[in-house]
Tab-separated table of C-alpha atoms in Angstrom:
chain	number	residue	atom	x	y	z
R	309	LEU	CA	-115.486	101.405	36.585
R	310	ILE	CA	-118.025	104.288	37.344
R	311	ARG	CA	-121.067	103.062	35.524
R	312	GLY	CA	-120.563	99.491	35.814
R	313	ALA	CA	-121.785	98.582	32.388
R	314	ALA	CA	-121.865	94.833	31.871
R	315	LYS	CA	-120.603	94.858	28.316
R	316	SER	CA	-117.737	96.991	29.450
R	317	ASN	CA	-116.721	94.418	32.079
R	318	LYS	CA	-117.198	91.575	29.486
R	319	TYR	CA	-115.138	93.164	26.740
R	320	ALA	CA	-112.283	94.334	29.085
R	321	LYS	CA	-111.799	90.935	30.589
R	322	ARG	CA	-111.857	89.362	27.035
R	323	THR	CA	-109.574	92.002	25.740
R	324	LEU	CA	-106.960	91.483	28.595
R	325	GLN	CA	-107.278	87.714	28.180
R	326	LEU	CA	-106.366	87.961	24.493
R	327	ALA	CA	-103.396	90.290	25.364
R	328	LEU	CA	-102.159	87.784	27.852
R	329	PHE	CA	-102.521	85.233	25.329
R	330	VAL	CA	-100.372	87.060	22.830
R	331	HIS	CA	-98.077	87.955	25.345
R	332	VAL	CA	-97.471	84.236	26.141
R	333	CYS	CA	-96.960	83.794	22.200
R	334	HIS	CA	-94.501	86.494	22.257
R	335	LEU	CA	-92.296	84.878	24.888
R	336	VAL	CA	-92.494	81.470	23.191
R	337	VAL	CA	-91.540	82.714	19.896
R	338	SER	CA	-88.632	84.762	21.595
R	339	PHE	CA	-87.405	81.598	23.220
R	340	ILE	CA	-87.585	79.701	20.038
R	341	ALA	CA	-85.812	82.336	18.153
R	342	SER	CA	-82.932	82.774	20.555
R	343	GLY	CA	-82.868	78.983	21.494
R	344	ARG	CA	-82.327	79.638	25.269
R	345	VAL	CA	-83.954	81.257	28.158
R	346	GLU	CA	-82.303	84.286	29.401
R	347	LEU	CA	-83.544	85.214	32.800
R	348	ASP	CA	-82.557	89.039	32.924
R	349	LEU	CA	-84.281	92.206	33.797
R	350	ARG	CA	-86.404	92.161	30.503
R	351	LEU	CA	-87.616	88.649	31.059
R	352	GLY	CA	-88.231	89.627	34.678
R	353	LEU	CA	-90.355	92.504	33.875
R	354	SER	CA	-92.089	90.730	31.180
R	355	ALA	CA	-92.972	87.631	33.342
R	356	THR	CA	-94.116	89.703	36.358
R	357	ALA	CA	-96.526	91.557	33.934
R	358	LEU	CA	-97.898	88.153	32.727
R	359	ILE	CA	-98.240	86.685	36.153
R	360	LEU	CA	-99.825	89.803	37.471
R	361	GLY	CA	-102.392	89.660	34.741
R	362	VAL	CA	-103.081	85.867	35.267
R	363	VAL	CA	-103.323	86.200	38.902
R	364	TYR	CA	-105.961	89.066	38.520
R	365	LEU	CA	-107.884	87.226	36.152
R	366	PHE	CA	-108.195	84.084	38.312
R	367	ALA	CA	-109.047	86.246	41.434
R	368	ALA	CA	-111.783	88.085	39.450
R	369	TRP	CA	-112.999	84.593	38.160
R	370	LEU	CA	-113.164	83.334	41.932
R	371	HIS	CA	-114.820	86.418	43.205
R	372	ALA	CA	-116.806	88.540	40.687
R	373	ARG	CA	-116.832	91.584	43.105
R	374	LEU	CA	-112.894	91.684	42.529
R	375	THR	CA	-113.340	92.595	38.768
R	376	PRO	CA	-113.344	96.334	39.147
R	377	LEU	CA	-110.101	96.075	40.588
R	378	GLY	CA	-108.842	95.647	36.940
R	379	ALA	CA	-108.995	99.284	36.561
R	380	PHE	CA	-105.959	99.681	39.008
R	381	VAL	CA	-104.060	96.454	37.957
R	382	VAL	CA	-104.156	96.743	34.367
R	383	PRO	CA	-102.173	100.171	34.212
R	384	VAL	CA	-99.318	98.433	36.272
R	385	VAL	CA	-99.369	95.380	34.085
R	386	LEU	CA	-98.867	97.779	31.025
R	387	LEU	CA	-96.285	99.695	32.903
R	388	LEU	CA	-94.314	96.540	33.608
R	389	TYR	CA	-94.696	95.202	30.015
R	390	ALA	CA	-93.768	98.444	28.256
R	391	GLY	CA	-90.582	98.572	30.574
R	392	SER	CA	-89.824	95.131	29.592
R	393	GLU	CA	-89.787	96.283	25.952
R	394	LEU	CA	-87.821	99.545	26.497
R	395	VAL	CA	-84.840	98.004	28.406
R	396	ARG	CA	-82.829	96.751	25.642
R	397	ASP	CA	-79.396	96.696	27.388
R	398	ASN	CA	-79.661	93.930	29.990
R	399	VAL	CA	-78.856	95.488	33.215
R	400	ILE	CA	-78.264	91.907	34.753
R	401	SER	CA	-76.063	89.811	32.229
R	402	ALA	CA	-78.178	86.527	31.356
R	403	ASN	CA	-74.990	84.553	31.381
R	404	ALA	CA	-74.177	85.761	35.006
R	405	VAL	CA	-77.694	84.614	35.659
R	406	GLN	CA	-77.379	81.397	34.250
R	407	ARG	CA	-74.002	80.772	36.147
R	408	ASP	CA	-75.617	81.970	39.585
R	409	ALA	CA	-78.257	80.057	41.167
R	410	LEU	CA	-78.249	82.688	44.083
R	411	LEU	CA	-79.074	85.444	41.512
R	412	THR	CA	-81.721	83.491	39.853
R	413	PHE	CA	-83.447	83.024	43.262
R	414	HIS	CA	-82.966	86.710	44.020
R	415	ILE	CA	-84.803	87.555	40.717
R	416	ALA	CA	-87.528	85.148	41.248
R	417	VAL	CA	-88.753	86.031	44.710
R	418	ASN	CA	-88.476	89.636	43.786
R	419	MET	CA	-90.706	89.059	40.974
R	420	LEU	CA	-93.363	87.228	43.104
R	421	GLY	CA	-93.195	89.675	45.869
R	422	LEU	CA	-93.809	92.732	43.409
R	423	VAL	CA	-96.807	90.857	42.181
R	424	ALA	CA	-98.138	90.642	45.804
R	425	PHE	CA	-97.341	94.333	46.432
R	426	VAL	CA	-98.954	95.405	43.209
R	427	LEU	CA	-102.086	93.664	44.217
R	428	ALA	CA	-101.872	95.113	47.839
R	429	PHE	CA	-101.522	98.417	46.325
R	430	THR	CA	-104.579	98.173	44.101
R	431	VAL	CA	-106.647	96.733	46.867
R	432	SER	CA	-105.556	99.586	49.182
R	433	VAL	CA	-106.592	102.233	46.322
R	434	ALA	CA	-110.034	100.478	46.093
R	435	TYR	CA	-110.180	100.634	50.002
R	436	LEU	CA	-109.517	104.279	50.182
R	437	ILE	CA	-112.280	105.001	47.550
R	438	GLN	CA	-114.846	102.730	49.310
R	439	GLU	CA	-114.011	104.399	52.593
R	440	THR	CA	-114.279	108.021	51.283
R	441	MET	CA	-117.649	107.223	49.361
R	442	LEU	CA	-118.883	105.596	52.856
R	443	ARG	CA	-117.656	108.769	54.709
R	444	ARG	CA	-119.454	111.077	52.427
R	445	LYS	CA	-122.439	108.760	52.191
R	446	THR	CA	-121.947	108.509	48.248
R	447	LEU	CA	-123.412	105.051	48.110
R	448	GLY	CA	-124.026	104.949	44.448
R	449	GLY	CA	-122.893	102.325	41.739
R	450	LEU	CA	-119.291	102.221	42.428
R	451	PHE	CA	-119.759	101.787	46.070
R	452	GLN	CA	-121.888	98.733	45.456
R	453	ARG	CA	-119.650	97.126	42.880
R	454	LEU	CA	-116.592	97.247	45.129
R	455	PRO	CA	-116.198	94.702	47.781
R	456	ASP	CA	-116.841	95.523	51.272
R	457	LEU	CA	-114.157	97.263	53.510
R	458	GLN	CA	-113.740	94.367	55.803
R	459	VAL	CA	-113.150	92.271	52.694
R	460	LEU	CA	-110.712	94.841	51.199
R	461	ASP	CA	-108.814	95.297	54.525
R	462	SER	CA	-108.334	91.447	54.890
R	463	LEU	CA	-107.194	91.046	51.435
R	464	VAL	CA	-104.540	94.019	51.744
R	465	LEU	CA	-103.377	91.993	55.012
R	466	PHE	CA	-103.074	88.756	53.183
R	467	LEU	CA	-101.084	90.115	50.431
R	468	VAL	CA	-98.689	92.145	52.424
R	469	THR	CA	-98.176	88.950	54.771
R	470	LEU	CA	-97.434	86.972	51.556
R	471	GLY	CA	-95.314	89.626	49.960
R	472	PHE	CA	-93.294	90.703	52.880
R	473	PRO	CA	-91.126	87.436	53.432
R	474	LEU	CA	-90.482	87.442	49.660
R	475	LEU	CA	-89.215	91.038	49.856
R	476	THR	CA	-86.979	90.033	53.019
R	477	LEU	CA	-85.743	86.949	50.858
R	478	GLY	CA	-85.069	89.364	47.954
R	479	ILE	CA	-83.074	91.898	50.378
R	480	ALA	CA	-81.137	88.914	51.902
R	481	THR	CA	-80.148	87.261	48.617
R	482	GLY	CA	-79.177	90.738	47.159
R	483	ALA	CA	-77.003	91.469	50.226
R	484	MET	CA	-75.233	88.090	49.917
R	485	ARG	CA	-74.424	88.910	46.393
R	486	SER	CA	-73.352	92.170	47.126
R	487	TYR	CA	-70.839	90.676	49.914
R	488	ARG	CA	-69.676	88.281	47.293
R	489	MET	CA	-68.951	90.886	44.561
R	490	HIS	CA	-67.853	93.810	46.799
R	491	GLY	CA	-66.856	92.357	50.090
R	492	THR	CA	-69.749	94.291	51.813
R	493	LEU	CA	-73.312	93.383	52.666
R	494	PHE	CA	-74.696	96.817	51.467
R	495	VAL	CA	-72.960	99.300	49.013
R	496	LEU	CA	-75.879	101.836	49.623
R	497	SER	CA	-76.999	102.026	45.874
R	498	TYR	CA	-80.214	103.524	44.690
R	499	GLY	CA	-81.939	100.329	44.599
R	500	GLN	CA	-80.844	99.034	48.101
R	501	VAL	CA	-82.006	102.293	49.749
R	502	PHE	CA	-85.505	102.209	48.386
R	503	ALA	CA	-85.821	98.403	48.882
R	504	LEU	CA	-84.844	98.950	52.528
R	505	PHE	CA	-87.350	101.819	52.713
R	506	ALA	CA	-90.085	99.344	51.125
R	507	TRP	CA	-89.044	96.833	53.850
R	508	VAL	CA	-89.368	99.304	56.715
R	509	CYS	CA	-92.873	100.298	55.435
R	510	PHE	CA	-94.221	96.894	55.008
R	511	ALA	CA	-92.686	95.711	58.383
R	512	ALA	CA	-94.043	98.687	60.059
R	513	VAL	CA	-97.705	98.076	58.449
R	514	LEU	CA	-97.419	94.429	59.765
R	515	VAL	CA	-96.217	95.302	63.262
R	516	LEU	CA	-98.662	98.045	63.751
R	517	ARG	CA	-101.413	96.026	62.413
R	518	PHE	CA	-100.928	93.373	65.090
R	519	ALA	CA	-99.399	95.333	67.918
R	520	ALA	CA	-101.399	98.666	67.768
R	521	GLY	CA	-104.399	97.299	66.133
R	522	TRP	CA	-104.125	99.517	62.836
R	523	ARG	CA	-106.728	98.812	60.390
R	524	GLY	CA	-108.390	100.383	57.467
R	525	ARG	CA	-107.202	103.623	56.286
R	526	ARG	CA	-103.768	104.071	57.838
R	527	ALA	CA	-102.800	100.365	56.841
R	528	ALA	CA	-103.935	101.127	53.162
R	529	ILE	CA	-101.629	104.537	53.167
R	530	GLY	CA	-98.665	102.521	54.552
R	531	THR	CA	-99.092	99.652	51.942
R	532	MET	CA	-99.253	102.507	49.203
R	533	ILE	CA	-96.096	104.045	50.362
R	534	GLY	CA	-94.302	100.634	50.526
R	535	PHE	CA	-95.476	99.860	47.053
R	536	VAL	CA	-94.014	103.303	45.946
R	537	CYS	CA	-90.779	102.560	47.258
R	538	SER	CA	-90.751	99.104	45.573
R	539	MET	CA	-91.664	100.756	42.185
R	540	LEU	CA	-88.803	103.290	42.623
R	541	VAL	CA	-86.264	100.290	42.908
R	542	LEU	CA	-87.651	98.818	39.783
R	543	LEU	CA	-87.835	102.272	37.965
R	544	GLY	CA	-84.200	102.635	38.730
R	545	TYR	CA	-83.247	99.452	36.984
R	546	MET	CA	-85.558	100.351	34.213
R	547	LEU	CA	-83.765	103.792	33.633
R	548	ARG	CA	-80.367	102.151	33.781
R	549	GLY	CA	-81.512	99.660	31.173
R	550	ILE	CA	-82.310	102.400	28.769
R	551	GLY	CA	-79.224	104.491	29.569
R	552	LEU	CA	-80.877	107.377	31.563
R	553	SER	CA	-79.363	106.472	34.960
R	554	PRO	CA	-75.888	105.519	36.028
């Protein structure tokens, strides 16, 4: 990332491509061994990691200057994949998912929304690095390899605009399931509280962008805070899955 060696970029991309290919093979073998597709937390985390890696490679193929963002994307991919392997006791019953189309939709939109927010977070990190280097007049190799600030800011806006409706659908369908199961829209669980915090953060970023002209650093920081809230929701499910959280 710092020195920008061409060989490092090439081998890093090829290694990620190989890892994603092996990941697909692992999923296929698991499906064949079990004889069915179980859309539960484990598969959700694993599939999200896979989709995120594929989307990053596709974006880097379209625009070569997005390649350095892999330094921020791949650790999150690894975190999600590791989480899927750690979660042994399904937090969400696979049989319940198969019987409940609403739950299936709820999981799917949350997965896609998380992919958008992870990418928005990584682009926001790149924006802050680029903006700091420009402010300090450190216009060396890393500055020249990252995309321009305007490109990064526009990309953050696009990704948040894409992810926010998915997050809204995820919260709405979650509330509908909560009402069906508990007779109330919100039970104020750990996950619901942080999901609402994330929704408020992303909503504020979008409103302030369009109404108050927020751009750049403030919008990037707001996006990062919203992403952290989203990851705390996911972390709660992961901890429950390995028996470390009630």
